[in-house]
Short mmCIF file of C-alpha atoms in Angstrom, two decimals:
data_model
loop_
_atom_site.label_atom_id
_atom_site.label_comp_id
_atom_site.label_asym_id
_atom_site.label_seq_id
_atom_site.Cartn_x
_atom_site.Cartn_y
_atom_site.Cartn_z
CA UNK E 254 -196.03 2.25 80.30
CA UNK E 255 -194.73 3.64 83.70
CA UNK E 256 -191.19 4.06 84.36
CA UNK E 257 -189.61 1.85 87.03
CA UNK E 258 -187.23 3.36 88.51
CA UNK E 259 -183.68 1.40 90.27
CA UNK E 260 -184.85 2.44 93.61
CA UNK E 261 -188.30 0.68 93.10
CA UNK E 262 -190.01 -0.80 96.78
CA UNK E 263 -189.88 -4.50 94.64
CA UNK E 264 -188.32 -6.57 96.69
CA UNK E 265 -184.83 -8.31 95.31
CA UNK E 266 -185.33 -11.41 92.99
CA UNK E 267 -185.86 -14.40 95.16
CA UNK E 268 -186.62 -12.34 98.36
CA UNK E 269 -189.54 -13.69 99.98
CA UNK E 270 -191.96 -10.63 101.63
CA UNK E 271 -195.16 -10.28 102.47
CA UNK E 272 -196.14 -6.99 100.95
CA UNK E 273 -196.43 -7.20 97.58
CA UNK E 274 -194.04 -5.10 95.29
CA UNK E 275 -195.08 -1.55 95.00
CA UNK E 276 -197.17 -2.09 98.02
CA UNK E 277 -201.15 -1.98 98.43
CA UNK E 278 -204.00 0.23 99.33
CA UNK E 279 -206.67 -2.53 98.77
CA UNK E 280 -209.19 -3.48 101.85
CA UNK E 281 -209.75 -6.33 103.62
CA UNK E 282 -213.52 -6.91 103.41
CA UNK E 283 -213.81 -10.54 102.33
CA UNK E 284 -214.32 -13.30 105.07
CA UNK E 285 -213.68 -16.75 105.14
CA UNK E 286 -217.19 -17.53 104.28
CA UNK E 287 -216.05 -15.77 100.87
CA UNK E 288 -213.17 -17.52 100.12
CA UNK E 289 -214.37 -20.83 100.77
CA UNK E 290 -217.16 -20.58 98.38
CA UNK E 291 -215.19 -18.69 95.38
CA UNK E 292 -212.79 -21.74 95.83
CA UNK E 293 -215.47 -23.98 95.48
CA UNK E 294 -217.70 -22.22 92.81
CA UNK E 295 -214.82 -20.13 90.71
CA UNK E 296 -214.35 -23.25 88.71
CA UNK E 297 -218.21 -24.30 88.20
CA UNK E 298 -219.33 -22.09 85.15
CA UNK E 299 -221.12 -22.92 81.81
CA UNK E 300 -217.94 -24.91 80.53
CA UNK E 301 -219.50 -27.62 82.81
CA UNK E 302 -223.33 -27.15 82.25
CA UNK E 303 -223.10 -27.14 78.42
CA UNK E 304 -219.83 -27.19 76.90
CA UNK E 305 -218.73 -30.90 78.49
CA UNK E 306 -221.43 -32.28 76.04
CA UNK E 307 -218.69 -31.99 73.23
CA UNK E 308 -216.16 -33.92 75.86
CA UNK E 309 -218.64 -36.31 75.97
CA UNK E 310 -219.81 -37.08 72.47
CA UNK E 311 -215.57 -37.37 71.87
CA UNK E 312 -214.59 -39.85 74.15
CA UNK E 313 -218.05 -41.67 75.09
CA UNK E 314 -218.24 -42.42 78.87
CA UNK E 315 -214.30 -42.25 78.57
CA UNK E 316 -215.12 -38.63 79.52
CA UNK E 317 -215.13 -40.13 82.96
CA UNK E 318 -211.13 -40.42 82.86
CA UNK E 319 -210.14 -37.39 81.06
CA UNK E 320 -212.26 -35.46 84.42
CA UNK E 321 -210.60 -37.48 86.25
CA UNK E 322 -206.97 -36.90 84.69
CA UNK E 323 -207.70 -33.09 84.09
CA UNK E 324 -209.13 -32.68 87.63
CA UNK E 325 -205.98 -34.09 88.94
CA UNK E 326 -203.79 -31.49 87.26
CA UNK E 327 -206.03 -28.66 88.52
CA UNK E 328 -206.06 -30.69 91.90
CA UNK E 329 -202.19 -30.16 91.68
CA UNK E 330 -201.52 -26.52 89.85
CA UNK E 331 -204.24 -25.48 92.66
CA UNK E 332 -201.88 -26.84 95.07
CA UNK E 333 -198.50 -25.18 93.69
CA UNK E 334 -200.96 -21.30 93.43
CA UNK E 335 -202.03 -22.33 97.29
CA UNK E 336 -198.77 -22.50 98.50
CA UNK E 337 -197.28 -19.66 96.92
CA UNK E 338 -200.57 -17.41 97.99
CA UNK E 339 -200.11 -18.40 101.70
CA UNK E 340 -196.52 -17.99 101.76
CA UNK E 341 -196.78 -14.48 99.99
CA UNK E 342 -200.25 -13.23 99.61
CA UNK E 343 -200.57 -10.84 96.94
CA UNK E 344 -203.24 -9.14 94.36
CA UNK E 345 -201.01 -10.04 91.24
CA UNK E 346 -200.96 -13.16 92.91
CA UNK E 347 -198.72 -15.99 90.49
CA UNK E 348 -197.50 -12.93 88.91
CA UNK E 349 -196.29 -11.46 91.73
CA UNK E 350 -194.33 -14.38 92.42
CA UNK E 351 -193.29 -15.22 88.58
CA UNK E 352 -191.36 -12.12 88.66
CA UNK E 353 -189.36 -12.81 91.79
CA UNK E 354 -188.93 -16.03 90.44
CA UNK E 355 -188.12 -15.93 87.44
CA UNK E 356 -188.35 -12.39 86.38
CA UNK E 357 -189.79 -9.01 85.74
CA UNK E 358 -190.16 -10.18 82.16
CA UNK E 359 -192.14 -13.12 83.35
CA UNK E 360 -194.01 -11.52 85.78
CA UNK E 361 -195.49 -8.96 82.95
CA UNK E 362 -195.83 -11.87 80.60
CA UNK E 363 -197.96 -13.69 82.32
CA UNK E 364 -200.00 -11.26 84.34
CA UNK E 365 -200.84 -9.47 81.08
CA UNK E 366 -201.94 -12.56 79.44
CA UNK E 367 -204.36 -13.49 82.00
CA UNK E 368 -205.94 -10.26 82.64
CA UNK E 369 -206.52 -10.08 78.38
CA UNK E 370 -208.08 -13.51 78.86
CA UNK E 371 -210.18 -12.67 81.46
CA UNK E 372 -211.43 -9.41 79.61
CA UNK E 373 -212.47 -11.14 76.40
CA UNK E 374 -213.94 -13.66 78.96
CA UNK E 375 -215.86 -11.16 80.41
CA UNK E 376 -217.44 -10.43 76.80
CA UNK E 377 -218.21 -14.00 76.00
CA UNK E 378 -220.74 -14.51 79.32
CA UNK E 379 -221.72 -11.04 78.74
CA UNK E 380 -222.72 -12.22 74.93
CA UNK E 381 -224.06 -15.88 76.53
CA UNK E 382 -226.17 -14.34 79.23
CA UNK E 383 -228.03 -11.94 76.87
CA UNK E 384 -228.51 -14.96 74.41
CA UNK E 385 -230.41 -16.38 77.47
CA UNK E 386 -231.94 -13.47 78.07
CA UNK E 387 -233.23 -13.24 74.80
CA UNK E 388 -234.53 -16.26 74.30
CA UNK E 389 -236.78 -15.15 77.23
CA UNK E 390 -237.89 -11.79 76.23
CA UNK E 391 -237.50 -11.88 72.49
CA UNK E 392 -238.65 -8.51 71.62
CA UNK E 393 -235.58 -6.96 73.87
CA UNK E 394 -232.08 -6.69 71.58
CA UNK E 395 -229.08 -8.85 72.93
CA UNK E 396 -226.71 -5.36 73.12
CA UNK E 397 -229.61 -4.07 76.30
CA UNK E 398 -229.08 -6.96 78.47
CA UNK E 399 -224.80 -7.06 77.58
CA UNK E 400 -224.95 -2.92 78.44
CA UNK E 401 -227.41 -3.76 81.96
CA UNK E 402 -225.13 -7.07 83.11
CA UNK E 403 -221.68 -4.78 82.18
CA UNK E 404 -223.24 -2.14 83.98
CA UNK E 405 -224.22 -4.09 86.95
CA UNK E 406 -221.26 -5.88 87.77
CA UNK E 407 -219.04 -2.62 86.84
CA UNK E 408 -220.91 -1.33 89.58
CA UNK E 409 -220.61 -3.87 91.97
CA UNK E 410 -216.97 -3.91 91.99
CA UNK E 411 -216.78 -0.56 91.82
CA UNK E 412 -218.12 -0.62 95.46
CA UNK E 413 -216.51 -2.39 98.20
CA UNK E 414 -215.06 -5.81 97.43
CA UNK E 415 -217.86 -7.02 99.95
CA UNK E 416 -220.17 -7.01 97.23
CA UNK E 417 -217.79 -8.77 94.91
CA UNK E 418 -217.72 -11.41 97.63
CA UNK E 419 -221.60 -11.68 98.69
CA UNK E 420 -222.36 -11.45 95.05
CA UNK E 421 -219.93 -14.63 94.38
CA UNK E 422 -221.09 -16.58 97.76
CA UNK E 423 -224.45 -16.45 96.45
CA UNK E 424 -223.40 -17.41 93.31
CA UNK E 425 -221.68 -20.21 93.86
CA UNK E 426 -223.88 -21.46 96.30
CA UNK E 427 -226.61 -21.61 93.91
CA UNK E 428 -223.98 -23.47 91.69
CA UNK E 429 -222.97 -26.22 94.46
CA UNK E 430 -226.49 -26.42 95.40
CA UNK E 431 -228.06 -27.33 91.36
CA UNK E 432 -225.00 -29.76 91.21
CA UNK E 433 -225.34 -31.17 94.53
CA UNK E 434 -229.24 -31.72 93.61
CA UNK E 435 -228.11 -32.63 90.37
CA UNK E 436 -226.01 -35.58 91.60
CA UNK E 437 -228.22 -37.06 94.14
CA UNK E 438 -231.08 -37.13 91.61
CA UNK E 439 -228.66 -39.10 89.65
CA UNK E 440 -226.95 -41.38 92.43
CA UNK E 441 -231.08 -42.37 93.21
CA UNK E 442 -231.91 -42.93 89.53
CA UNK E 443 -228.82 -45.18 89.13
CA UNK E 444 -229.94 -47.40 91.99
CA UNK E 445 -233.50 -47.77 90.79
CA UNK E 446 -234.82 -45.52 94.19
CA UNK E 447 -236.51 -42.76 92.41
CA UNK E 448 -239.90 -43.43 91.41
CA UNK E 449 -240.44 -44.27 87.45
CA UNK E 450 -236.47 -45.38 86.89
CA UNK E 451 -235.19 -48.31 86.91
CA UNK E 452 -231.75 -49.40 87.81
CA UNK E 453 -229.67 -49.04 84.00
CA UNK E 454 -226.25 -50.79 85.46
CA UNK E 455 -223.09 -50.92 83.36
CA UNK E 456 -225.28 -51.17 79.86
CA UNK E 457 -224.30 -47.00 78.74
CA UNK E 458 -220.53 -47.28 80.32
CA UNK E 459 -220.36 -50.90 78.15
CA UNK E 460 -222.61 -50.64 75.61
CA UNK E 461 -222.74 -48.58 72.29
CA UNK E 462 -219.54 -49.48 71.44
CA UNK E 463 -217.55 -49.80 74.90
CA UNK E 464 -215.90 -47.62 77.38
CA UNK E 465 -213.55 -45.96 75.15
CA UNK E 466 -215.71 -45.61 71.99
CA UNK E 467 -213.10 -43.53 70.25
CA UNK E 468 -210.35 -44.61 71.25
CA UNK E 469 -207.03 -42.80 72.87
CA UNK E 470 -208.44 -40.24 70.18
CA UNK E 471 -211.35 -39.67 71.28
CA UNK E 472 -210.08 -39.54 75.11
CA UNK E 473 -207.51 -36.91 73.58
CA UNK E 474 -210.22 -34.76 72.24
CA UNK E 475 -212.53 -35.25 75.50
CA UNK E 476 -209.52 -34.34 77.70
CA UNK E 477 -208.83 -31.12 76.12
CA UNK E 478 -212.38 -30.48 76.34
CA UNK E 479 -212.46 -31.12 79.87
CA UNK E 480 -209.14 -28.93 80.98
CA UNK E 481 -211.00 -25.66 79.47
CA UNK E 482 -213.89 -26.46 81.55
CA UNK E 483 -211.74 -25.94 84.69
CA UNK E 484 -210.99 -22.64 84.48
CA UNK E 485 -211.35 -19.76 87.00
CA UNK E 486 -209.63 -21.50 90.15
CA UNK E 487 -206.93 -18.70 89.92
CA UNK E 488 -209.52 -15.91 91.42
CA UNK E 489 -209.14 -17.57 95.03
CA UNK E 490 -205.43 -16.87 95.20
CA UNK E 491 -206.03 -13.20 94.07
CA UNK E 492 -209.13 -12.69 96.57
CA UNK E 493 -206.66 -14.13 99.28
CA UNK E 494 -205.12 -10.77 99.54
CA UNK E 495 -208.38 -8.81 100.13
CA UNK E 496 -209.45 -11.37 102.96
CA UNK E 497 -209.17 -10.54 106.83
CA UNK E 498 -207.14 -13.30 107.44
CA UNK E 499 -205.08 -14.01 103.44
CA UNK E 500 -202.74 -16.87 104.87
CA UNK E 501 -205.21 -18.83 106.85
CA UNK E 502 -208.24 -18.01 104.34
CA UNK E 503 -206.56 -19.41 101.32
CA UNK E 504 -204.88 -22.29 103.07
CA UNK E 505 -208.40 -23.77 104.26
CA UNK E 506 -209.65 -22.66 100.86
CA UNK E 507 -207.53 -24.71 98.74
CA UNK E 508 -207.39 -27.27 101.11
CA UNK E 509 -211.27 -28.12 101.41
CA UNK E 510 -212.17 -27.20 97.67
CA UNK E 511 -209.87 -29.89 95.22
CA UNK E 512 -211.56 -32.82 96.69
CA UNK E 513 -214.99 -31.13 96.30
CA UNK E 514 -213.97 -29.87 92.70
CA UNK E 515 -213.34 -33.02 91.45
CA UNK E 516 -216.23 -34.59 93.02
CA UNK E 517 -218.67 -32.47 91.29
CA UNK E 518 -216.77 -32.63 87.85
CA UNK E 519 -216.17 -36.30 87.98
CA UNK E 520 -219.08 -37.62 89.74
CA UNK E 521 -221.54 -35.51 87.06
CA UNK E 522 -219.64 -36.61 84.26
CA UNK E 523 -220.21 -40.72 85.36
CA UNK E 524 -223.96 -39.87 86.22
CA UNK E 525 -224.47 -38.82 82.72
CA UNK E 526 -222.79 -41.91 81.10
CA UNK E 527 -224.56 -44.30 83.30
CA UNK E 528 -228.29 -42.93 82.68
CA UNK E 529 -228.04 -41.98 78.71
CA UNK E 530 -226.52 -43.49 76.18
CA UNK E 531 -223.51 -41.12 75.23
CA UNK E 532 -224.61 -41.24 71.65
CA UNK E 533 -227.86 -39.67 72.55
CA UNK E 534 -227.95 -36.32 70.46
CA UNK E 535 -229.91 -34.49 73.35
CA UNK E 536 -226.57 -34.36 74.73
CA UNK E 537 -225.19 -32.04 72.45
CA UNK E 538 -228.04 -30.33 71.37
CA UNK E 539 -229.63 -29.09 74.78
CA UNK E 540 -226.49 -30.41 77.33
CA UNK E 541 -225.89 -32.93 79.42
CA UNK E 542 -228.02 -32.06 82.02
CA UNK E 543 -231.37 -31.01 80.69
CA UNK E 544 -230.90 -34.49 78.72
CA UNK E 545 -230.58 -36.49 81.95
CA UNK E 546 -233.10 -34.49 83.77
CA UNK E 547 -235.08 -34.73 80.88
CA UNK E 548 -235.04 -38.58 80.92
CA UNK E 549 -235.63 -38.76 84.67
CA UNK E 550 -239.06 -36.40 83.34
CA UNK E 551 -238.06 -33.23 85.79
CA UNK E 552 -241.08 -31.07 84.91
CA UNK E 553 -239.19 -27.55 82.76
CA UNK E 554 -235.70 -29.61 82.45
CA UNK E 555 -234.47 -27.22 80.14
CA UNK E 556 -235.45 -23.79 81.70
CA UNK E 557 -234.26 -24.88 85.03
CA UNK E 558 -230.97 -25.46 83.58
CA UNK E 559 -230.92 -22.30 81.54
CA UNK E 560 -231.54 -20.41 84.88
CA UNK E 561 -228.22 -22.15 85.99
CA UNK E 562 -225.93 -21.20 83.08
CA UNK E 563 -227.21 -17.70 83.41
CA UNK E 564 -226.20 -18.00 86.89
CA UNK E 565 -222.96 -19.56 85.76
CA UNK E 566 -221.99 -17.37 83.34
CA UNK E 567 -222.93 -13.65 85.33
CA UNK E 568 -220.75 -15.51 88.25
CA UNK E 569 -218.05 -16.00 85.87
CA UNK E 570 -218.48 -12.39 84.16
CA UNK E 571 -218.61 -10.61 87.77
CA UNK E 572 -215.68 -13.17 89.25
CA UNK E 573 -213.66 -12.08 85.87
CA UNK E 574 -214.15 -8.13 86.65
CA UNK E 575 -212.78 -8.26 89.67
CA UNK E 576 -209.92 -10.81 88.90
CA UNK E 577 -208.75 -8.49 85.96
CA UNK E 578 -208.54 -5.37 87.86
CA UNK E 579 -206.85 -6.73 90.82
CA UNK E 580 -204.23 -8.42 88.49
CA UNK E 581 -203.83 -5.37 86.19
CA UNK E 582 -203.81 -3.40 89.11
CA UNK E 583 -200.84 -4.76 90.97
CA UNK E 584 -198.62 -4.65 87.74
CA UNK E 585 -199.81 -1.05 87.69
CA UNK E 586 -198.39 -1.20 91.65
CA UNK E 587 -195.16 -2.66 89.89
CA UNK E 588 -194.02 -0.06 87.29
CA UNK E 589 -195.91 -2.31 84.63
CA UNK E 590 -198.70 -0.56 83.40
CA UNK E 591 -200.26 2.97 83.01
CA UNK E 592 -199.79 4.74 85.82
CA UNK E 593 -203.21 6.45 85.77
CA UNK E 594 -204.76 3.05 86.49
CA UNK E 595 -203.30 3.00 89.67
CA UNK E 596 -205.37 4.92 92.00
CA UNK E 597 -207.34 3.45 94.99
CA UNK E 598 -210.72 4.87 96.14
CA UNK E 599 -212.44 2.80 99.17
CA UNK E 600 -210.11 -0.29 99.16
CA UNK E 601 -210.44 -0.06 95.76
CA UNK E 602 -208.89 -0.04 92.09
CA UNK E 603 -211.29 1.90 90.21
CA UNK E 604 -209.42 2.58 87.58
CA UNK E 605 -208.73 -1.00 87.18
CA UNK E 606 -211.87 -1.89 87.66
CA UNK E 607 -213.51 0.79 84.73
CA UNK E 608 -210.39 -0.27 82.13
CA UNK E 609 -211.03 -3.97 82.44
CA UNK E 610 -214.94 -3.78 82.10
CA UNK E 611 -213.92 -1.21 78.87
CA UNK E 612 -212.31 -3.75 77.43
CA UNK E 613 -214.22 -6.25 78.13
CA UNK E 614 -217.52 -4.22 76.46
CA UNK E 615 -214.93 -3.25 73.29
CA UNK E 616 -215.01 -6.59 72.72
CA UNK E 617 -218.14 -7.67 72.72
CA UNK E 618 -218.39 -4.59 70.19
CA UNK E 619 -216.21 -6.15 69.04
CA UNK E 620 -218.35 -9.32 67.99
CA UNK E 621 -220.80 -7.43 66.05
CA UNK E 622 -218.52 -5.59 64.09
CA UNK E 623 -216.49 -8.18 63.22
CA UNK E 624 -217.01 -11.67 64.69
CA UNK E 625 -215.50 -13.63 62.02
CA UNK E 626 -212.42 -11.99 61.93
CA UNK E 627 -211.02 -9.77 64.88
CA UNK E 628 -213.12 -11.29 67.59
CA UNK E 629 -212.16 -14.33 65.98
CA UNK E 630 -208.50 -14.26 66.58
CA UNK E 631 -209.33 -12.58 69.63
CA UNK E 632 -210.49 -15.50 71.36
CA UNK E 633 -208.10 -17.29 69.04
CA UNK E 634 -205.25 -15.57 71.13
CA UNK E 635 -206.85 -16.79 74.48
CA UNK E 636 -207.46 -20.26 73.60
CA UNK E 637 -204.83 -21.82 75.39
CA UNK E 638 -203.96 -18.67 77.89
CA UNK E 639 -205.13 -20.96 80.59
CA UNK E 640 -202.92 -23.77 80.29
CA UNK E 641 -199.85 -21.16 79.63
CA UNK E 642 -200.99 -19.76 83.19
CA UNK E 643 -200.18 -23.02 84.51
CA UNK E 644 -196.76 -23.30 83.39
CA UNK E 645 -195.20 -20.14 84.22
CA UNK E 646 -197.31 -21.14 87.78
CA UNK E 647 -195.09 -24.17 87.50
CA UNK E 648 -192.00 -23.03 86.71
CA UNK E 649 -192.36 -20.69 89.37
CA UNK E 650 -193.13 -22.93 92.11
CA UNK E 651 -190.36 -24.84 91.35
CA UNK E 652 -188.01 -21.63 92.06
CA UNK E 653 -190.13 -20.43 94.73
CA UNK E 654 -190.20 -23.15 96.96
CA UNK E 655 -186.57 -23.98 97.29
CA UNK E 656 -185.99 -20.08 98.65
CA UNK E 657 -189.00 -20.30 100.45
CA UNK E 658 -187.32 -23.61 102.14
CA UNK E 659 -183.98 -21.36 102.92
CA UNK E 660 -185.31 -17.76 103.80
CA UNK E 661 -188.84 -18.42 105.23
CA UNK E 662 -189.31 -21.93 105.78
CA UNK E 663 -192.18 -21.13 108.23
CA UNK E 664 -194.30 -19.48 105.63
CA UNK E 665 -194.94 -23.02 103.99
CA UNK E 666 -198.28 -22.83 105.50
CA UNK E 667 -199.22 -25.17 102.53
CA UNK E 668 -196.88 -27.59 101.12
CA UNK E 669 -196.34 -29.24 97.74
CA UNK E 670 -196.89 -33.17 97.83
CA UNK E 671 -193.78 -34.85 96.92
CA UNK E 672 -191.83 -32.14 96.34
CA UNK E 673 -190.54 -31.58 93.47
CA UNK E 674 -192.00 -34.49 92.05
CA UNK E 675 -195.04 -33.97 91.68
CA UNK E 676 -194.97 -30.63 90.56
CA UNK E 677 -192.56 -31.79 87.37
CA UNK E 678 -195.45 -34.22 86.45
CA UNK E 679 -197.49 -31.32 86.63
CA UNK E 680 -195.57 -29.09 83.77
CA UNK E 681 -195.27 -32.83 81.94
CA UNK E 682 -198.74 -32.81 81.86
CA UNK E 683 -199.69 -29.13 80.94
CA UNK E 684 -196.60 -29.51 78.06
CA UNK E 685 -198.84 -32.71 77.11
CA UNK E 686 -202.08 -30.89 76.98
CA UNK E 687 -201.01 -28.13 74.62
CA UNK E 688 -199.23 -30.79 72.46
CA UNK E 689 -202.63 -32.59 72.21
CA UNK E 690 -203.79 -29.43 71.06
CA UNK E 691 -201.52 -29.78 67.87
CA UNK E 692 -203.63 -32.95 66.93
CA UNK E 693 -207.08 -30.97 65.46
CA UNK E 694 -207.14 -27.68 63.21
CA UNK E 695 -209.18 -25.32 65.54
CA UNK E 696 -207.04 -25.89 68.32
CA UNK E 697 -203.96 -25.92 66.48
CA UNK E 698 -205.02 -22.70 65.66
CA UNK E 699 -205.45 -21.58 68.87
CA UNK E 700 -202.42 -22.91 70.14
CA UNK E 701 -200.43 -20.67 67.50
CA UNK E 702 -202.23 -17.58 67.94
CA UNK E 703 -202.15 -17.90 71.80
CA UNK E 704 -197.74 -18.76 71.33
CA UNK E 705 -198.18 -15.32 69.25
CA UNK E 706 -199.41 -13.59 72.46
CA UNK E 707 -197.01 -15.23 74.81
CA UNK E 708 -194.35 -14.51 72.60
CA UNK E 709 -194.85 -10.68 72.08
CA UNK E 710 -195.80 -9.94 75.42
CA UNK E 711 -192.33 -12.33 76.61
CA UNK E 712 -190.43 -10.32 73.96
CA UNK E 713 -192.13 -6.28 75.11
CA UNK E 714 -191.22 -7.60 78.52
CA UNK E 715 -187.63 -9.00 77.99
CA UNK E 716 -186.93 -5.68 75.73
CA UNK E 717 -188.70 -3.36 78.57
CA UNK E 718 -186.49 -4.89 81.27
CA UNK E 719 -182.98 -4.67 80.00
CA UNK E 720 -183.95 -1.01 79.08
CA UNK E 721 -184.61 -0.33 82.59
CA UNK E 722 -181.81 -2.27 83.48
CA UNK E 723 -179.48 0.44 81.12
CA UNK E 724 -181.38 3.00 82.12
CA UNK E 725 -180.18 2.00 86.12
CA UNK E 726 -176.79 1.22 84.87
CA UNK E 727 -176.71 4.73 83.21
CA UNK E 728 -177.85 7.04 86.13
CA UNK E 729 -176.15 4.91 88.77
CA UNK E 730 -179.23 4.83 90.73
#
């Protein structure tokens, strides 16, 4: 790790600045166009297209209200990153402003958590798009198309983070556009108005044994699945920093993409449970989607859909790239890191960039070598990273605003609701989420190993800080 000196350019705790600490070399090549859509797509990946059919065959079309409940959350902890990004755009983004808030100990904690999370989720879409792949060229092995995807989008960010942003605009247009399609299909089939269907009414959300089939269980279960779906809305925030315009850009980002978010979420979720029985195994077995475009007879159901999740899942891979080198590249900025990652080349952290897509191809190594044991724990440790993201973003905002309110109250571009109401429900409800996760054995499991990772990182931190803060004390600098 990097020594951090007592004279260090980051900032005072509590000041509010707009440079972020250590200061930054990174361009400004992404537009608004850019941000708008990474808002809007960042959170669409194969959690949604595949993984809600678990969610689904927990809590029956009860799924309907744990989207609806998790959405909200993300609605708000989307809210409480927006404001904080407008008021202080930076790269390191909520850890930037966890360790002004809190501390330098938080600040490491929790940027070093995500970026591991988002390197072992770069392996696992690396490892699901060459399963796709596969399944379409079955003489090819599954390590070519992981080594050509890795290589690509290593590339890609390599380059200017224009490419980054025209390859996730495309993206995530594509993504918008198959759910948009996806949900008028559905809204038509519902009402009878596409040819061959007939109107099904309330007989799926009533039927088969009621709305909540399994109970407040079962909506437990469905709602964890459902908050893991969501994740990804963090890379808007960090991509702020890179825009031409970060305050304005992520302001009109956040503020246009929550309603649209839960829309799509929501809205697919009650499409599904109105048109299929939620005890249909098709569900499960091929998704929620190819099973309702299946019933409605769409000609190549499932390959259209496959197309999709590859599309989800190299958006996800290429958004993850870029959102792990930005992240370990500002706590590089900050005297938290190797100082050899910090060099700039073009706007950008190449380094950064190379380190996080190393790790990220180590570990899909990683699951060949060993998949039932270190990859295992590996995503084991990352399990519940996401909703320990969302506390320390929390916490912080709670700090954060109230100095924001007495140093720079005209930086509250975006604002809170309800103040600081809202934002304690909030942490109630992301505390209540990782309880729930206590209730079943694999994500108790998760939960622990996950604590594990929080706590050593929490503890390295805590340790490294007072050591610097001896070290200070010593010199007199």
């Amino acid at each position: 790790m990097t020594r951090t000196p007592a004279t260090s350019s980051a900032p005072p705790r509590g000041e509010v600045t707009d440079q972020e600490p250590g200061g930054t070399d990174l361009s400004h090549g992404l537009k608004q166009r850019h941000l708008s859509m990474i808002a809007l797509g960042g959170v669409i990946g194969a959690g949604l297209f595949v993984g809600s059919g678990a969610g689904i065959a927990a809590a029956g079309p009860g799924i309907v209200l744990a989207y609806a409940a998790s959405g909200l959350l993300v609605m708000l902890v989307m809210r409480m990153l927006g404001e904080m990004a407008a008021a202080n755009p930076a790269s390191g983004t909520f850890s930037v402003h966890a360790e002004r808030a809190i501390g330098p100990w938080a600040g490491f904690t929790v940027g070093w958590m995500f970026w591991v999370e988002l390197c072992v989720g770069i392996a696992v879409e690396a490892i699901g798009a060459a399963h796709i792949m596969v399944s379409w060229f079955p003489s090819t092995p599954s390590w070519m198309w992981v080594l050509v995807f890795m290589a690509v989008f290593c590339g890609t960010n390599l380059a200017a983070v224009s490419n980054f942003g025209e390859f996730e605009f495309w993206f995530a247009a594509l993504k918008v556009g198959a759910i948009g399609l996806f949900l008028v299909l559905g809204v038509l089939a519902i009402l009878g108005l596409l040819p061959g269907t007939s109107a099904p009414g309330a007989d799926n959300l009533t039927g088969h044994g009621g709305f909540l089939p399994g109970g407040t269980d079962g909506l437990a279960a469905g709602l964890l699945a459902s908050v893991f779906a969501y994740g990804g809305l963090e890379t808007v925030t960090i991509a702020a920093a890179e825009s031409e315009q970060p305050v304005r850009g992520v302001a009109k980002a956040v503020r246009t993409a929550m309603w649209r978010i839960a829309l799509f979420y929501v809205g697919s979720m009650l499409v599904v449970v109105t048109l299929i029985p939620w005890t249909d195994k098709s569900i499960t077995e091929t998704g929620p989607y190819v099973a309702v475009l299946d019933h409605l007879d769409i000609p190549a159901a499932g390959q259209i859909m496959n197309v999709i999740v590859l599309i989800a899942l190299l958006s996800a891979m290429n958004a993850n790239i870029y959102g792990a080198s930005r992240m370990s590249y500002s706590l590089v900025q900050r005297g938290e890191g190797p100082r050899i990652l910090g060099k700039v080349s073009g706007g950008v952290p190449r380094m950064t960039v190379l380190a996080s897509s190393a790790f990220g191809f180590f570990a899909v190594l990683l699951s060949y070598w060993w998949p039932d044991t270190v990859f295992k724990w590996l995503l084991y440790m990352t399990g519940a990273a996401v909703l320990v993201v969302w506390a320390f973003i929390a916490v912080t905002q709670l700090l954060m605003r109230r100095r924001l309110e007495r140093e720079a109250p005209d930086k509250l571009v975006v604002r809170m609701w309800l103040f600081p109401y809202v934002t304690v429900v909030a942490l109630a409800g992301i505390l209540g989420t990782l309880a729930l996760m206590l209730r079943e054995h694999d994500t108790r499991v998760q939960l622990w190993a996950t604590a594990g990772l929080t706590v050593a990182l929490a503890l390295f931190g805590y340790l490294r800080q007072r050591m610097l803060a001896r070290r200070a004390a010593v010199t007199g600098i």
